[in-house]
Coordinates of C-alpha atoms in Angstrom, one line a residue:
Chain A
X20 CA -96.7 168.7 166.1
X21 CA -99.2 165.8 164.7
X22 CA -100.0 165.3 161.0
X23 CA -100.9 168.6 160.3
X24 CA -97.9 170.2 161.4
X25 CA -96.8 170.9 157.9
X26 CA -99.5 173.1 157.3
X27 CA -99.0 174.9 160.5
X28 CA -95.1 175.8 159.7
X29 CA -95.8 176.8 156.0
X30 CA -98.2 179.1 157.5
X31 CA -95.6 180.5 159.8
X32 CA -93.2 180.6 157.5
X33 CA -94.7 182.2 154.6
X34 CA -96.2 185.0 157.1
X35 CA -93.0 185.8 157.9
X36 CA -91.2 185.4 154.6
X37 CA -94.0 187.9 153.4
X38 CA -93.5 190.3 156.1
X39 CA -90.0 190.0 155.9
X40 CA -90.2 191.0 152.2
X41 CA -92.2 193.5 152.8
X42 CA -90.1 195.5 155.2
X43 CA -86.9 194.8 153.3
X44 CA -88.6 196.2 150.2
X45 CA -89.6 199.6 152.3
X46 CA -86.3 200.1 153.4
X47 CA -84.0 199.1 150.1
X48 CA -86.3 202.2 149.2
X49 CA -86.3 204.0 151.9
X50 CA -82.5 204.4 151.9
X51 CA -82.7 204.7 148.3
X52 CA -84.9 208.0 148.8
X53 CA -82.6 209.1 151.5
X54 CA -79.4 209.1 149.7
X55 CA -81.0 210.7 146.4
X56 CA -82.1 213.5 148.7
X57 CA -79.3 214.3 150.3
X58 CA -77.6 215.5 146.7
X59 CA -80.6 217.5 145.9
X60 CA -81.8 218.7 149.2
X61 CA -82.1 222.5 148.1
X62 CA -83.8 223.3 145.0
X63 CA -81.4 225.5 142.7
X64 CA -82.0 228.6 141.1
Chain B
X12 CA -76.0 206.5 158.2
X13 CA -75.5 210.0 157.4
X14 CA -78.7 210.5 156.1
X15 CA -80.0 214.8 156.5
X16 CA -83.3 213.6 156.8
X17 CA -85.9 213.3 159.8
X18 CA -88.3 210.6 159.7
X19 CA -91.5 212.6 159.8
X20 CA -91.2 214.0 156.7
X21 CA -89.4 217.4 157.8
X22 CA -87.2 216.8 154.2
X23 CA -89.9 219.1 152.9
X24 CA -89.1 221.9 154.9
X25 CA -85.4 221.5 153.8
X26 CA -83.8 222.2 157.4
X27 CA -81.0 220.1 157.3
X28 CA -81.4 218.1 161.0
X29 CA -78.7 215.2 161.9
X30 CA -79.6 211.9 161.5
X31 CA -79.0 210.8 165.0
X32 CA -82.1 212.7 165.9
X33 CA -84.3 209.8 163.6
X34 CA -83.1 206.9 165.0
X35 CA -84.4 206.4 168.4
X36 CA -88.2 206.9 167.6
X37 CA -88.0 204.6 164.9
X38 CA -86.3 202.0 166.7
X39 CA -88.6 201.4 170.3
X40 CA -91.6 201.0 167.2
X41 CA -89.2 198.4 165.2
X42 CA -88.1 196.6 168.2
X43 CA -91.2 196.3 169.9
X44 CA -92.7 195.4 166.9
X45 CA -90.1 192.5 166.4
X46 CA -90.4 191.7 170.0
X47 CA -94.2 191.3 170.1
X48 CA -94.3 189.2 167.1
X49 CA -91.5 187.0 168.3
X50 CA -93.4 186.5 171.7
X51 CA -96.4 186.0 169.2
X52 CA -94.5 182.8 167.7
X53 CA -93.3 181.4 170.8
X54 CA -96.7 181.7 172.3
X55 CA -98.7 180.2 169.3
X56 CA -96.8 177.7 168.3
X57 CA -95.0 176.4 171.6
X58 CA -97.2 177.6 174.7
X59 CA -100.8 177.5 173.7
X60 CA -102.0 173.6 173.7
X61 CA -103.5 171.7 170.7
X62 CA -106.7 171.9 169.8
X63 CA -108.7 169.1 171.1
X64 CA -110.7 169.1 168.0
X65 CA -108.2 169.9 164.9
X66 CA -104.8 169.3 167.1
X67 CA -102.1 171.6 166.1
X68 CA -103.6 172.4 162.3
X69 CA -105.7 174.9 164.9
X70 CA -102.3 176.9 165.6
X71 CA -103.0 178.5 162.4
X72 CA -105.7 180.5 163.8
X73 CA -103.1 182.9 165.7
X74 CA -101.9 184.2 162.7
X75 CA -105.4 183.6 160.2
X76 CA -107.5 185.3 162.5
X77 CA -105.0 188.6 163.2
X78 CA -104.2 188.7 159.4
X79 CA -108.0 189.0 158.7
X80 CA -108.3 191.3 161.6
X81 CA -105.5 194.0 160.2
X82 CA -107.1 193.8 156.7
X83 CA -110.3 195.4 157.9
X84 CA -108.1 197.4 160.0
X85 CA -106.2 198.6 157.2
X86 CA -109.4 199.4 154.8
X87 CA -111.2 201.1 157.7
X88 CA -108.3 203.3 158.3
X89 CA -108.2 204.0 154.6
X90 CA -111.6 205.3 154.5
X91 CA -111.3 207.7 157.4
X92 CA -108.0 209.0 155.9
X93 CA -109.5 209.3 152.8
X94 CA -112.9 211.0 154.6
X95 CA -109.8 213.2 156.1
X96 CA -108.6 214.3 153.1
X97 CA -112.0 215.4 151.3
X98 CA -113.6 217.4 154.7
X99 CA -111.9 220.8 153.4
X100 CA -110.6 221.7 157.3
X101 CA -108.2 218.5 157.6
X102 CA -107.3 218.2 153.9
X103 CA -103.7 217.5 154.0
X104 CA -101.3 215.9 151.3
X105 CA -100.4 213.4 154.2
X106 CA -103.7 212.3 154.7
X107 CA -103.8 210.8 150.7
X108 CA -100.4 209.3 151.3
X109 CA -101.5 207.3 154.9
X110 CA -104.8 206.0 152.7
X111 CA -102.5 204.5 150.1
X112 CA -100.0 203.3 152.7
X113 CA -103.0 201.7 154.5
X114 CA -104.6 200.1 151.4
X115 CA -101.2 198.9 150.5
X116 CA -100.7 197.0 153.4
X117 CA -104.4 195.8 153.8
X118 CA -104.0 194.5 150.6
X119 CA -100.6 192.1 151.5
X120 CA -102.5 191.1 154.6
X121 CA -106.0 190.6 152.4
X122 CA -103.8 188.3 150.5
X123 CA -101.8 186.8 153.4
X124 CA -105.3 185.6 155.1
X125 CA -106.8 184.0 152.3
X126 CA -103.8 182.0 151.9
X127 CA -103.8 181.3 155.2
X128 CA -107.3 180.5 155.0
X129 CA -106.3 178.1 152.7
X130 CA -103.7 176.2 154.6
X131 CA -105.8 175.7 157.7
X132 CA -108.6 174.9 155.3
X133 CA -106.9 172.2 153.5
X134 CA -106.3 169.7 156.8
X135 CA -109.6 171.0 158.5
X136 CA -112.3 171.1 155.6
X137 CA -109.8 169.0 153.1
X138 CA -110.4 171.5 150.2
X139 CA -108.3 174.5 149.7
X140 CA -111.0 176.9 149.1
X141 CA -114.6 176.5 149.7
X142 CA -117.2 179.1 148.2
X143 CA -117.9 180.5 152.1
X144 CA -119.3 183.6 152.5
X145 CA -116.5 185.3 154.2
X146 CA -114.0 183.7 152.0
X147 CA -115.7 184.8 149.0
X148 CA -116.4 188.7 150.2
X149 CA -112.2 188.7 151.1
X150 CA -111.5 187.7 147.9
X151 CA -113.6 190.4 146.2
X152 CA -112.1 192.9 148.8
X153 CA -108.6 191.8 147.3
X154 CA -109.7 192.8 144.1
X155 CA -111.6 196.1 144.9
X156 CA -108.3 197.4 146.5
X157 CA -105.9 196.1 143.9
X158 CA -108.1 198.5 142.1
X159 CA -107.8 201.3 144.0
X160 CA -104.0 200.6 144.2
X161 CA -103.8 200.5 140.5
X162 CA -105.7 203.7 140.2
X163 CA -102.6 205.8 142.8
X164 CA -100.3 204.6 140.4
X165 CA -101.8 206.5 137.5
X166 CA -99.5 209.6 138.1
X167 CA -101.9 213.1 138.9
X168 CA -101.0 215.8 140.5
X169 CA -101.4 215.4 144.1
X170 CA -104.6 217.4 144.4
X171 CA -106.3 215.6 141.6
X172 CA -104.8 212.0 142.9
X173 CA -106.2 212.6 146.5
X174 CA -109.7 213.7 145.4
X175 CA -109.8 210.7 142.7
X176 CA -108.5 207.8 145.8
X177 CA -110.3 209.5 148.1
X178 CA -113.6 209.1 146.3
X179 CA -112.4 205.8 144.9
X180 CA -111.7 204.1 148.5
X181 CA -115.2 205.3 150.0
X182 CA -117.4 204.0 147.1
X183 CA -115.0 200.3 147.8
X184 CA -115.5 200.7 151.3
X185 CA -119.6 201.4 150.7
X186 CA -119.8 198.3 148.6
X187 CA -117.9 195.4 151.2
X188 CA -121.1 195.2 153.2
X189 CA -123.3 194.7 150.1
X190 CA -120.6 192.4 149.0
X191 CA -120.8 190.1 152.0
X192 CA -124.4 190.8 152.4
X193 CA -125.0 189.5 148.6
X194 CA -122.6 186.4 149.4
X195 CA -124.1 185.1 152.6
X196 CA -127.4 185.5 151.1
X197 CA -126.1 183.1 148.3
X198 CA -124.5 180.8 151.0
X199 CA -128.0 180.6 152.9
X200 CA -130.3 180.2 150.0
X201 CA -128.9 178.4 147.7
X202 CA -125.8 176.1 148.4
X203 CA -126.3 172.3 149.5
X204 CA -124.8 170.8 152.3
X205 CA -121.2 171.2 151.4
X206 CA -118.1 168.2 152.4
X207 CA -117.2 169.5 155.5
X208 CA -119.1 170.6 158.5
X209 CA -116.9 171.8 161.0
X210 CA -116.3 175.6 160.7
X211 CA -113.1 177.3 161.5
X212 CA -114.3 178.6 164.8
X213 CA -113.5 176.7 168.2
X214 CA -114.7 177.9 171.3
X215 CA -111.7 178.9 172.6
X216 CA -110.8 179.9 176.5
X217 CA -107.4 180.1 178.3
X218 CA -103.6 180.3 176.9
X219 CA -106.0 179.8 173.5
X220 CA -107.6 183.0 174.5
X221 CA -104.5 184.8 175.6
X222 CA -102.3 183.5 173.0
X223 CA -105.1 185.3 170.3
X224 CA -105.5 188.4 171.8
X225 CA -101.9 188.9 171.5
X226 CA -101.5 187.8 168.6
X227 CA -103.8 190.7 167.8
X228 CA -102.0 193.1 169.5
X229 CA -98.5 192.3 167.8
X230 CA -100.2 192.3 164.4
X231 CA -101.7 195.6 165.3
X232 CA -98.2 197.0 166.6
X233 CA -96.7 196.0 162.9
X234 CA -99.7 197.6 161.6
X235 CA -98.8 200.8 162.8
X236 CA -95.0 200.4 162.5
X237 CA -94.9 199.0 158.4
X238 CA -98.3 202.5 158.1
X239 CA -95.7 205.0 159.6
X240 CA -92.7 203.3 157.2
X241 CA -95.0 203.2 154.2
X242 CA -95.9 206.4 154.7
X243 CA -92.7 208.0 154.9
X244 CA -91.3 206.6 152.1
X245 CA -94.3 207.7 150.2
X246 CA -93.7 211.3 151.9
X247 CA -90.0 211.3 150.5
X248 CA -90.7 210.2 146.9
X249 CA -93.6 213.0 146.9
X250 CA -90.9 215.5 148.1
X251 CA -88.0 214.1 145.9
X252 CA -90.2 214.4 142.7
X253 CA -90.8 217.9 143.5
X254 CA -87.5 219.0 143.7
X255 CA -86.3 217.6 140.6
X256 CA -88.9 218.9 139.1
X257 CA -88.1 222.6 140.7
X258 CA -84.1 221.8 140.1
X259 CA -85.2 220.7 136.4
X260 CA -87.2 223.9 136.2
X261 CA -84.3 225.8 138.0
X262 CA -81.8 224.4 135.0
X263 CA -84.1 224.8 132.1
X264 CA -83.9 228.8 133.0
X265 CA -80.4 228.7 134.0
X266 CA -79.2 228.0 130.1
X267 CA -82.3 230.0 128.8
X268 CA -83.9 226.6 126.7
X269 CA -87.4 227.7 128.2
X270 CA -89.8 228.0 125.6
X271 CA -91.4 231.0 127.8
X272 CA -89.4 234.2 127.8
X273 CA -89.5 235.8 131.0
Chain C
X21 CA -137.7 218.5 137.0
X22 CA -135.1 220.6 135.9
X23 CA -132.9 217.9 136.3
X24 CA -134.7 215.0 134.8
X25 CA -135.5 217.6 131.5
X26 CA -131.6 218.0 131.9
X27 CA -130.9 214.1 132.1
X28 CA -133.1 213.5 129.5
X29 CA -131.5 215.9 127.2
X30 CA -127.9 214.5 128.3
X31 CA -129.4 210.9 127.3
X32 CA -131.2 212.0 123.9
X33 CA -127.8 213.7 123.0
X34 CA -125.5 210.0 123.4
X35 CA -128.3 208.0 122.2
X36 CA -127.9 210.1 118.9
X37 CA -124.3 209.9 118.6
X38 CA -125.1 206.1 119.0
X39 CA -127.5 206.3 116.5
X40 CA -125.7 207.8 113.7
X41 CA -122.0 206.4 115.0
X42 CA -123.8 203.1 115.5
X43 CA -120.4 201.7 117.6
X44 CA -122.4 199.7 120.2
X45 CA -124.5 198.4 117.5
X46 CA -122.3 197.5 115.3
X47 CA -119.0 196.3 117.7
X48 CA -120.5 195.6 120.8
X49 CA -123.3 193.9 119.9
X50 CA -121.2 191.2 118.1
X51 CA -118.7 191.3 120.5
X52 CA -121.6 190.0 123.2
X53 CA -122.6 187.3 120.5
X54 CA -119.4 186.0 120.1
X55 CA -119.0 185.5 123.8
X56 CA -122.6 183.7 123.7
X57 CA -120.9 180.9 120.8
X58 CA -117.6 180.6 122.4
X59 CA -119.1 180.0 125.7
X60 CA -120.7 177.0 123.7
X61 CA -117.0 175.6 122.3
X62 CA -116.0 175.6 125.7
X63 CA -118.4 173.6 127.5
X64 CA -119.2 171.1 124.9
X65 CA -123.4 171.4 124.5
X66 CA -123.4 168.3 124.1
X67 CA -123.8 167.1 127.7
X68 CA -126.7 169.3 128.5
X69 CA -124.4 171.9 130.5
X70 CA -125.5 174.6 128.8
X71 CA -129.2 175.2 129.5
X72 CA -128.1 174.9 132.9
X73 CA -125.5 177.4 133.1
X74 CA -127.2 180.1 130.7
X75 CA -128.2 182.4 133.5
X76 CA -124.3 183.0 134.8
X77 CA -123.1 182.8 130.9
X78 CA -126.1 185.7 129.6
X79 CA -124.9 187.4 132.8
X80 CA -121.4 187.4 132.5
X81 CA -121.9 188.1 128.1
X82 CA -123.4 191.3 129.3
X83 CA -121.0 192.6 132.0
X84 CA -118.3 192.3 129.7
X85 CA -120.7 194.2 126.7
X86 CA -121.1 196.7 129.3
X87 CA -117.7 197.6 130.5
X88 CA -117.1 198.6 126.5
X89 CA -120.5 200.1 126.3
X90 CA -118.9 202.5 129.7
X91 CA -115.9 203.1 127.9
X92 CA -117.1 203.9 124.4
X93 CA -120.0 206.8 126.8
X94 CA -116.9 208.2 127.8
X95 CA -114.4 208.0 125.0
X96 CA -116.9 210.3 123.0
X97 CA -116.6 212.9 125.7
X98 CA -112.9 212.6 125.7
X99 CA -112.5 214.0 122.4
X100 CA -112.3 217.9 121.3
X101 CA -112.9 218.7 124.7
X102 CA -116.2 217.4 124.3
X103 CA -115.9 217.1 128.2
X104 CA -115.2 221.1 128.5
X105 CA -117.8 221.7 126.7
X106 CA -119.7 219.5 129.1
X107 CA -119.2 221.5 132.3
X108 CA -119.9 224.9 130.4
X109 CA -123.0 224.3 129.7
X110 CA -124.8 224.9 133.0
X111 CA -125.7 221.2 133.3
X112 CA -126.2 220.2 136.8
X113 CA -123.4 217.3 137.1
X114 CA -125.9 214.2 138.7
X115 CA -128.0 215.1 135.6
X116 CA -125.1 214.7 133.0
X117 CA -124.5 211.4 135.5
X118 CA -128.5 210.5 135.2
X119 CA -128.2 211.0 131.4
X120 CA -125.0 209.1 130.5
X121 CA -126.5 206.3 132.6
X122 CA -130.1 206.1 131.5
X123 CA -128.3 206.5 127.9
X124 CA -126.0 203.2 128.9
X125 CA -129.6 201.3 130.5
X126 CA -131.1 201.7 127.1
X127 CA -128.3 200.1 125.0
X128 CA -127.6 197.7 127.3
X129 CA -131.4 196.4 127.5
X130 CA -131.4 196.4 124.0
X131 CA -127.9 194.2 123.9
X132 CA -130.2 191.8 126.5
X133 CA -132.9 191.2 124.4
X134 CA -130.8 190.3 121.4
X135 CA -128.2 188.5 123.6
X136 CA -131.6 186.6 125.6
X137 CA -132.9 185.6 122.3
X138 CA -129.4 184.0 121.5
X139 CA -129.6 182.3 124.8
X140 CA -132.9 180.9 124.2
X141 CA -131.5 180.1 120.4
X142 CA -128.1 178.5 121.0
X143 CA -128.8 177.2 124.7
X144 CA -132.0 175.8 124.0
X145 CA -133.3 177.3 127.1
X146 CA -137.2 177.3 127.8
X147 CA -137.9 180.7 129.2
X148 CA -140.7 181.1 132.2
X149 CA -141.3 183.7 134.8
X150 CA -141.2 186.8 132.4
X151 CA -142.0 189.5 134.9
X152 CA -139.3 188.2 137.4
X153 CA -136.9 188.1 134.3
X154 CA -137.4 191.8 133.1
X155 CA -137.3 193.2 136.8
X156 CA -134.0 191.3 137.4
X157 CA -132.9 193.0 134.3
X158 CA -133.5 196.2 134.7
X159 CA -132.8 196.4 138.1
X160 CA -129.2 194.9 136.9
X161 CA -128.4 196.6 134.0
X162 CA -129.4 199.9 136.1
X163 CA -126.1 199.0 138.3
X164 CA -124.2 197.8 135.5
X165 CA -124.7 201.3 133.9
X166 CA -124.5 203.3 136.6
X167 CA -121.4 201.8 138.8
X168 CA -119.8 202.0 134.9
X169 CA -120.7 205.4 135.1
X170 CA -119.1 206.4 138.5
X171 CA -115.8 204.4 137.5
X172 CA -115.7 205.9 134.1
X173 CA -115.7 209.8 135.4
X174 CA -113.2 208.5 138.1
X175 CA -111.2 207.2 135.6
X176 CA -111.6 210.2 132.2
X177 CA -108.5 211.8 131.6
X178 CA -106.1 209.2 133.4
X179 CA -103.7 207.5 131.0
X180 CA -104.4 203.9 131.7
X181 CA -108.1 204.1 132.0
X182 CA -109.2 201.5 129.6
X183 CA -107.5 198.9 131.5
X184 CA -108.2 199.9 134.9
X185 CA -112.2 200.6 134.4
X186 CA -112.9 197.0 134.3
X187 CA -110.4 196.0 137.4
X188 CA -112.4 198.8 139.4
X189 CA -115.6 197.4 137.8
X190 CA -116.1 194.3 138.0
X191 CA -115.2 193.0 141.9
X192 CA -117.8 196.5 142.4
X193 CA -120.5 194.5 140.6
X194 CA -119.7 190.9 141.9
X195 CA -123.3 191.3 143.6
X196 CA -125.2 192.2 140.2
X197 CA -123.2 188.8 138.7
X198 CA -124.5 187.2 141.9
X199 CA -128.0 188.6 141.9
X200 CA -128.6 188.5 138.0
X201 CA -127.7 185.1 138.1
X202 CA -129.1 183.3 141.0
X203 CA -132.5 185.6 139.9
X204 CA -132.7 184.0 136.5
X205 CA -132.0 180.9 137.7
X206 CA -134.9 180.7 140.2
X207 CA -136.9 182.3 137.2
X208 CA -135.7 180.0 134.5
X209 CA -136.5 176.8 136.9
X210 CA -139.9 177.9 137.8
X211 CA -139.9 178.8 141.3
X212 CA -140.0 182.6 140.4
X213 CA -140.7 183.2 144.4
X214 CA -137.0 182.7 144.9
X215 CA -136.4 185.2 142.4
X216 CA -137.7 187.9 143.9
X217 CA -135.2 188.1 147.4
X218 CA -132.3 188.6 144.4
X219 CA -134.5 191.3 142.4
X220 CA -134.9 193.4 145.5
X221 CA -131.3 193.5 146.4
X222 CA -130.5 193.9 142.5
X223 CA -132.7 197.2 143.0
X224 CA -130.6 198.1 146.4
X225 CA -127.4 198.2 144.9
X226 CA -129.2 199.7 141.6
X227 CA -130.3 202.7 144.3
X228 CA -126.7 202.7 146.1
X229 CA -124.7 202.7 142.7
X230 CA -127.5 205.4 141.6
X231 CA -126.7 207.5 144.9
X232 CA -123.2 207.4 144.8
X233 CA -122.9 208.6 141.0
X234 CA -125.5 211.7 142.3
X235 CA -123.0 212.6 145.0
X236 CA -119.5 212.4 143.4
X237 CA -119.9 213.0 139.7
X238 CA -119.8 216.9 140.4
X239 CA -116.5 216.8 142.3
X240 CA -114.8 214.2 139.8
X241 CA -115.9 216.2 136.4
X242 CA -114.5 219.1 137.7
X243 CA -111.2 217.4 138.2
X244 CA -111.2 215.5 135.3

């Protein structure tokens, strides 16, 4: 990497720090979803 | 995880199918998906050579140029599910949810290539932003989708949400080309000779070549995996909020506080 | 015809509530004013900024007059089911759309001159290339009124709609605020034949926003 290099791994990195937050975030609420469904999977009454 | 519920939204239909069932599918798109990008890294920042031109600042461009590809991607999608939902033959619930999905993720990668933009811009141009047409139409198309964003948070009814996005994403999607039409326009008519010459471009040919097109092709792999999880998720909460409100319903009869007598 | 005798009647029926209500008078109009003198505080007049900057100030002094001049047309449908009343009554919807707009245009040109003749006032701007200038305008404040329009029958009935109108507005209109601008510029410096590239695509998106109210304000009233 020359002079530059910097720019080129904060690119990288915050890509994947984005990404990385992103998925983590749909599947904290994806599970959250989940397990609130399973008590209440069949409507009462 | 001994979740009851399939990944394609079968929760609706209340069957109760085992979990084992979902975790397959899901996985061959997650791993290929972490797979293709981690090629993607290897490739971009390892195999492809400098640029003769802007060295490695040029490395960039494998992740700039995908990130700006998916966008679009993701807005064009957005305006055929939403073109989905409003022709009365293929008007489906899940049609409205994979328009939002899209727009949401269009709008993380809208934002993800301007600041990319701006990180190869600041070594190659030496300014952080510059007022270039594309630039400038990107950053309105953040804006108009935040928009439409803000407007599926405003809590309708499904049917009444759907016909409200739908209409809302292909009036934003009508005005991008007068946008950039407007902005290149300014850029040709009225701006002096600006700092830098050099555009972002470089004739490129080889591993370079290679290197990009997979890039695009792992970008467009996580498009479709982080669509289908979006999507889901939206599915569940859709379902979820309907039975609580059929089990709050349920209860309300049950002790006889309904203001309606039966 | 039937639906310009309908639009005008839609029109002549918010121009009267504005007449005897007098809100965009009396609270937008000074609203716009105030813009125009703060503008001045913050970029000191005395290093000859302002005349140069005027165009994108007037500009931006209107698009902000218009967003409440949008949300006060539909705030007076909002109330005793004024908007119920609305859809009874037979009204073809793009002429209730043709109406409320034309009825925005004429306040808001009205807002202009006043607001122009503060520019000129407390700018010191010299104005030349009148036609250029009043085409730009009209063409503008046509798709000011008429994207405002759109957003605000998109938005009646949701709970957050006064905020979210003007963050679905105004990245819709960034090519009025270009065209309006670069327009009077060209106008203002005396080479009105520049002016007239940004008056034609100010009348493009005047005809697009136009369109686009005609085709959707049926299906959104309904759901509204």
């Amino acid at each position: 990497m020359d002079d530059n290099g910097g720019y080129v791994i904060a690119g990288f990195a915050l890509t994947g720090g984005v990404l990385a937050a992103y998925v983590a975030w749909l599947g904290v609420r994806l599970r959250r979803a989940r397990r609130s469904g399973a008590g209440t999977e069949q409507p009462r009454g | 995880m001994t979740s009851t519920y399939s990944p394609d939204g079968s929760a609706h239909s209340g069957g109760a199918r085992p979990g084992a069932a979902r975790v397959p599918r899901w996985s061959v798109l997650g791993a290929a998906t972490v797979l293709a990008l981690g090629v993607q890294a290897v490739l971009a920042l390892w195999v492809a050579p400098a640029d003769a031109n802007q060295g490695d600042a040029q490395r960039l461009m494998y992740i700039h140029v995908p990130a700006a590809w998916l966008a679009y991607l993701a807005f064009t999608v957005t305006a055929v599910a939403s073109v989905l939902w409003l022709w009365p033959r293929t008007r489906s619930v899940k049609w409205d949810l994979v328009a939002g999905a899209s727009a949401e993720v269009g709008v993380v990668f809208t934002a993800l290539t301007l600041a990319l933009g701006s990180l190869w811009g600041r070594p190659v141009w030496g300014t952080w932003w510059e007022w270039d047409a594309r630039l400038t139409t990107t950053a309105v198309l953040l804006f108009l989708y935040l928009g439409y964003l803000a407007l599926r948070r405003t809590g309708d009814s499904p049917d009444e949400r759907g016909r409200r996005c739908a209409i809302a994403a292909l009036i934003a999607f009508a005005d991008v080309p007068v946008v950039h039409f407007s902005v290149t326009w300014w850029e040709t008519l009225h701006q002096e000779a600006t700092v830098f010459n050099p555009k972002l471009e470089t004739n490129i040919t080889g591993t370079m070549a290679w290197t990009l097109l997979w890039s695009v092709v792992a970008f467009t792999i996580l498009y479709v995996y982080l669509v289908r999880s979006r999507t889901q998720l939206a599915e569940m909460q859709e379902g979820l909020e309907e039975r609580e409100l059929a089990n709050a319903i349920a209860e309300r009869i049950e002790t006889g506080e309904s203001a309606v007598t039966v | 015809m039937r639906l310009l005798r309908e639009a005008v009647l839609v029109a002549g029926k918010d121009l009267r509530i504005e007449a005897r209500s007098r809100v965009v008078f009396a609270q937008v109009l000074p609203f716009g004013g105030i813009v125009l003198v703060l503008f001045a505080f913050a970029l000191d007049p005395d290093r000859g900024l302002l005349p140069r900057v005027a165009p994108g100030l007037f500009w931006i002094a209107v698009l902000l007059a218009s967003l409440l001049a949008v949300s006060r047309a539909f705030a007076i449908e909002a109330d005793n089911g004024a908007r119920d009343g609305l859809r009874l009554s037979g009204i073809d919807p793009a002429a209730i759309f043709l109406g409320k707009t034309a009825a925005v245009v004429v306040e808001l040109l009205a807002l202009e001159v006043v607001l122009g003749a503060g520019v000129v006032i407390l700018y010191d701007v010299r104005v030349t290339g009148g036609p250029a200038l009043l085409l730009a305008s009209l063409a503008a404040t046509t798709g000011l009124a008429a994207t405002g329009s759109v957003y605000g029958v998109l938005a009646a009935g949701l709970r957050a709609r006064e905020t979210l109108v003007p963050l679905l507005v105004l990245p819709f209109v960034a090519p009025v605020m270009l065209g309006g601008t670069r327009a009077f510029e060209a106008a203002l410096g005396g080479v009105t034949s520049e002016a007239w590239p940004w008056v034609e695509l100010l009348g493009v998106f005047a005809l697009m926003a136009t369109t686009i109210g005609v085709l959707v304000f049926g299906p959104l009233l309904e759901e509204s």
